[in-house]
Amino acid sequence: MAVEVKVAAFRDIFQYEAGRKGLYSNEYLQLSAQILMDKEDMANLGVKDGARVSAENEVGKVVLVARASGDKAHPGVAFMVESPWSHQLEDDEPCRHGALGFKGISTTVTPSQDNVTELSEIVQRLKE
């Protein structure tokens, strides 16, 4: 099973503060390595709140925790906090407005049994 979504990245003060305390902290991981999904998309994927999912596109892949959005229905659109995890799915090329494509990142989400991607793994990828 797979669901195609557009990911919109956003800033979050709680995640930011956790990062100031320590980027390798469990709190930062929990607040950053998640994807907020529409409940219908989660049902179509066969996952429940708190399940691990893989988010992948032509740029990269990360394993995240899926969280059910409490907002109005938004099938086909998911949200991620702007973080090293969301950046793994973003192209390095600026969009037509000159900024990186922090919004509208085309992504395929699938259920996963893998562990959530650790920041140390992302850092290693950046070194390669």
PDB file of C-alpha atoms in Angstrom:
ATOM      1  CA  MET A   1       0.000   0.000   0.000  1.00  0.00           C
ATOM      2  CA  ALA A   2       1.135   3.514  -0.761  1.00  0.00           C
ATOM      3  CA  VAL A   3      -0.299   7.010  -0.583  1.00  0.00           C
ATOM      4  CA  GLU A   4       0.929   9.922  -2.683  1.00  0.00           C
ATOM      5  CA  VAL A   5       1.024  13.215  -0.785  1.00  0.00           C
ATOM      6  CA  LYS A   6       2.351  16.718  -1.126  1.00  0.00           C
ATOM      7  CA  VAL A   7       4.306  17.590   2.017  1.00  0.00           C
ATOM      8  CA  ALA A   8       4.166  21.128   3.347  1.00  0.00           C
ATOM      9  CA  ALA A   9       6.968  21.933   5.784  1.00  0.00           C
ATOM     10  CA  PHE A  10       6.381  24.361   8.632  1.00  0.00           C
ATOM     11  CA  ARG A  11       8.230  25.806  11.605  1.00  0.00           C
ATOM     12  CA  ASP A  12       7.396  24.774  15.168  1.00  0.00           C
ATOM     13  CA  ILE A  13       8.522  26.604  18.305  1.00  0.00           C
ATOM     14  CA  PHE A  14       8.505  23.461  20.466  1.00  0.00           C
ATOM     15  CA  GLN A  15      10.713  21.545  18.046  1.00  0.00           C
ATOM     16  CA  TYR A  16      12.981  24.600  17.738  1.00  0.00           C
ATOM     17  CA  GLU A  17      13.406  24.816  21.523  1.00  0.00           C
ATOM     18  CA  ALA A  18      14.093  21.079  21.765  1.00  0.00           C
ATOM     19  CA  GLY A  19      16.798  21.515  19.111  1.00  0.00           C
ATOM     20  CA  ARG A  20      18.395  24.316  21.108  1.00  0.00           C
ATOM     21  CA  LYS A  21      18.672  21.900  24.052  1.00  0.00           C
ATOM     22  CA  GLY A  22      20.228  19.186  21.892  1.00  0.00           C
ATOM     23  CA  LEU A  23      19.837  18.103  18.273  1.00  0.00           C
ATOM     24  CA  TYR A  24      20.556  14.492  19.214  1.00  0.00           C
ATOM     25  CA  SER A  25      18.037  14.480  22.066  1.00  0.00           C
ATOM     26  CA  ASN A  26      15.075  12.129  22.123  1.00  0.00           C
ATOM     27  CA  GLU A  27      12.750  15.138  22.456  1.00  0.00           C
ATOM     28  CA  TYR A  28      14.072  16.681  19.226  1.00  0.00           C
ATOM     29  CA  LEU A  29      13.748  13.336  17.423  1.00  0.00           C
ATOM     30  CA  GLN A  30      10.145  12.892  18.581  1.00  0.00           C
ATOM     31  CA  LEU A  31       9.128  16.402  17.528  1.00  0.00           C
ATOM     32  CA  SER A  32      11.000  16.386  14.213  1.00  0.00           C
ATOM     33  CA  ALA A  33      10.789  12.873  12.761  1.00  0.00           C
ATOM     34  CA  GLN A  34       7.044  12.793  12.249  1.00  0.00           C
ATOM     35  CA  ILE A  35       4.551  13.397   9.484  1.00  0.00           C
ATOM     36  CA  LEU A  36       1.058  14.756  10.149  1.00  0.00           C
ATOM     37  CA  MET A  37      -1.343  12.994   7.817  1.00  0.00           C
ATOM     38  CA  ASP A  38      -5.017  13.181   6.980  1.00  0.00           C
ATOM     39  CA  LYS A  39      -6.990  10.445   8.739  1.00  0.00           C
ATOM     40  CA  GLU A  40      -8.394   9.211   5.406  1.00  0.00           C
ATOM     41  CA  ASP A  41      -4.874   8.891   3.965  1.00  0.00           C
ATOM     42  CA  MET A  42      -3.802   6.958   7.050  1.00  0.00           C
ATOM     43  CA  ALA A  43      -6.803   4.632   6.722  1.00  0.00           C
ATOM     44  CA  ASN A  44      -6.037   4.076   3.027  1.00  0.00           C
ATOM     45  CA  LEU A  45      -2.465   3.258   4.031  1.00  0.00           C
ATOM     46  CA  GLY A  46      -3.636   0.873   6.748  1.00  0.00           C
ATOM     47  CA  VAL A  47      -1.742   2.618   9.555  1.00  0.00           C
ATOM     48  CA  LYS A  48      -2.795   4.098  12.863  1.00  0.00           C
ATOM     49  CA  ASP A  49      -1.562   7.101  14.789  1.00  0.00           C
ATOM     50  CA  GLY A  50       1.992   6.408  15.981  1.00  0.00           C
ATOM     51  CA  ALA A  51       2.840   3.861  13.266  1.00  0.00           C
ATOM     52  CA  ARG A  52       6.118   4.073  11.399  1.00  0.00           C
ATOM     53  CA  VAL A  53       6.003   5.015   7.742  1.00  0.00           C
ATOM     54  CA  SER A  54       8.541   5.535   5.000  1.00  0.00           C
ATOM     55  CA  ALA A  55       8.426   8.839   3.133  1.00  0.00           C
ATOM     56  CA  GLU A  56      10.294   8.609  -0.157  1.00  0.00           C
ATOM     57  CA  ASN A  57      10.743  10.498  -3.398  1.00  0.00           C
ATOM     58  CA  GLU A  58      13.415  10.888  -6.080  1.00  0.00           C
ATOM     59  CA  VAL A  59      15.518  12.979  -3.673  1.00  0.00           C
ATOM     60  CA  GLY A  60      15.589  10.822  -0.554  1.00  0.00           C
ATOM     61  CA  LYS A  61      13.922   8.582   1.985  1.00  0.00           C
ATOM     62  CA  VAL A  62      13.255   8.776   5.725  1.00  0.00           C
ATOM     63  CA  VAL A  63      11.321   6.656   8.186  1.00  0.00           C
ATOM     64  CA  LEU A  64       8.995   8.724  10.342  1.00  0.00           C
ATOM     65  CA  VAL A  65       6.205   8.399  12.863  1.00  0.00           C
ATOM     66  CA  ALA A  66       2.778   9.013  11.308  1.00  0.00           C
ATOM     67  CA  ARG A  67       0.504  11.245  13.337  1.00  0.00           C
ATOM     68  CA  ALA A  68      -3.183  11.771  12.601  1.00  0.00           C
ATOM     69  CA  SER A  69      -3.920  15.417  11.972  1.00  0.00           C
ATOM     70  CA  GLY A  70      -6.675  16.905  14.082  1.00  0.00           C
ATOM     71  CA  ASP A  71      -7.312  19.626  11.525  1.00  0.00           C
ATOM     72  CA  LYS A  72      -9.928  19.802   8.774  1.00  0.00           C
ATOM     73  CA  ALA A  73      -9.717  17.013   6.238  1.00  0.00           C
ATOM     74  CA  HIS A  74      -6.778  17.449   3.859  1.00  0.00           C
ATOM     75  CA  PRO A  75      -6.368  14.200   1.885  1.00  0.00           C
ATOM     76  CA  GLY A  76      -3.313  14.201  -0.324  1.00  0.00           C
ATOM     77  CA  VAL A  77      -1.529  16.799   1.796  1.00  0.00           C
ATOM     78  CA  ALA A  78       0.736  15.999   4.742  1.00  0.00           C
ATOM     79  CA  PHE A  79       2.752  18.245   7.026  1.00  0.00           C
ATOM     80  CA  MET A  80       6.271  17.959   8.417  1.00  0.00           C
ATOM     81  CA  VAL A  81       8.181  20.246  10.723  1.00  0.00           C
ATOM     82  CA  GLU A  82      11.050  21.873   8.856  1.00  0.00           C
ATOM     83  CA  SER A  83      13.974  19.751  10.017  1.00  0.00           C
ATOM     84  CA  PRO A  84      16.797  17.495   8.841  1.00  0.00           C
ATOM     85  CA  TRP A  85      14.111  14.854   8.151  1.00  0.00           C
ATOM     86  CA  SER A  86      12.013  17.054   5.863  1.00  0.00           C
ATOM     87  CA  HIS A  87      15.177  18.334   4.184  1.00  0.00           C
ATOM     88  CA  GLN A  88      15.997  14.758   3.122  1.00  0.00           C
ATOM     89  CA  LEU A  89      13.009  14.962   0.753  1.00  0.00           C
ATOM     90  CA  GLU A  90      13.793  18.404  -0.693  1.00  0.00           C
ATOM     91  CA  ASP A  91      15.611  19.073  -3.907  1.00  0.00           C
ATOM     92  CA  ASP A  92      18.687  21.282  -3.645  1.00  0.00           C
ATOM     93  CA  GLU A  93      17.493  23.346  -6.587  1.00  0.00           C
ATOM     94  CA  PRO A  94      15.598  26.541  -5.773  1.00  0.00           C
ATOM     95  CA  CYS A  95      12.037  26.829  -6.997  1.00  0.00           C
ATOM     96  CA  ARG A  96      11.052  29.506  -9.495  1.00  0.00           C
ATOM     97  CA  HIS A  97      10.796  32.066  -6.680  1.00  0.00           C
ATOM     98  CA  GLY A  98      14.418  31.477  -5.650  1.00  0.00           C
ATOM     99  CA  ALA A  99      13.713  29.678  -2.367  1.00  0.00           C
ATOM    100  CA  LEU A 100      14.099  25.988  -1.692  1.00  0.00           C
ATOM    101  CA  GLY A 101      10.893  24.017  -2.172  1.00  0.00           C
ATOM    102  CA  PHE A 102       9.818  23.808   1.470  1.00  0.00           C
ATOM    103  CA  LYS A 103       6.187  23.360   0.465  1.00  0.00           C
ATOM    104  CA  GLY A 104       4.547  20.954  -1.898  1.00  0.00           C
ATOM    105  CA  ILE A 105       7.170  18.200  -1.764  1.00  0.00           C
ATOM    106  CA  SER A 106       5.812  15.234  -3.774  1.00  0.00           C
ATOM    107  CA  THR A 107       6.264  12.150  -1.595  1.00  0.00           C
ATOM    108  CA  THR A 108       5.176   8.510  -1.520  1.00  0.00           C
ATOM    109  CA  VAL A 109       4.291   7.247   1.955  1.00  0.00           C
ATOM    110  CA  THR A 110       4.256   3.518   2.751  1.00  0.00           C
ATOM    111  CA  PRO A 111       3.993   1.524   5.988  1.00  0.00           C
ATOM    112  CA  SER A 112       7.383   0.602   7.451  1.00  0.00           C
ATOM    113  CA  GLN A 113       8.767  -1.822  10.000  1.00  0.00           C
ATOM    114  CA  ASP A 114      12.135  -0.039  10.002  1.00  0.00           C
ATOM    115  CA  ASN A 115      13.269   2.129  12.883  1.00  0.00           C
ATOM    116  CA  VAL A 116      12.746   5.870  12.633  1.00  0.00           C
ATOM    117  CA  THR A 117      15.673   7.457  10.806  1.00  0.00           C
ATOM    118  CA  GLU A 118      18.170   8.758  13.368  1.00  0.00           C
ATOM    119  CA  LEU A 119      19.821  12.148  13.019  1.00  0.00           C
ATOM    120  CA  SER A 120      23.231  10.437  13.027  1.00  0.00           C
ATOM    121  CA  GLU A 121      22.204   8.565   9.846  1.00  0.00           C
ATOM    122  CA  ILE A 122      21.168  11.816   8.169  1.00  0.00           C
ATOM    123  CA  VAL A 123      24.466  13.437   9.159  1.00  0.00           C
ATOM    124  CA  GLN A 124      26.328  10.461   7.674  1.00  0.00           C
ATOM    125  CA  ARG A 125      24.398  10.843   4.399  1.00  0.00           C
ATOM    126  CA  LEU A 126      25.396  14.497   4.247  1.00  0.00           C
ATOM    127  CA  LYS A 127      29.070  13.556   4.573  1.00  0.00           C
ATOM    128  CA  GLU A 128      28.911  11.179   1.593  1.00  0.00           C
TER     129      GLU A 128
END
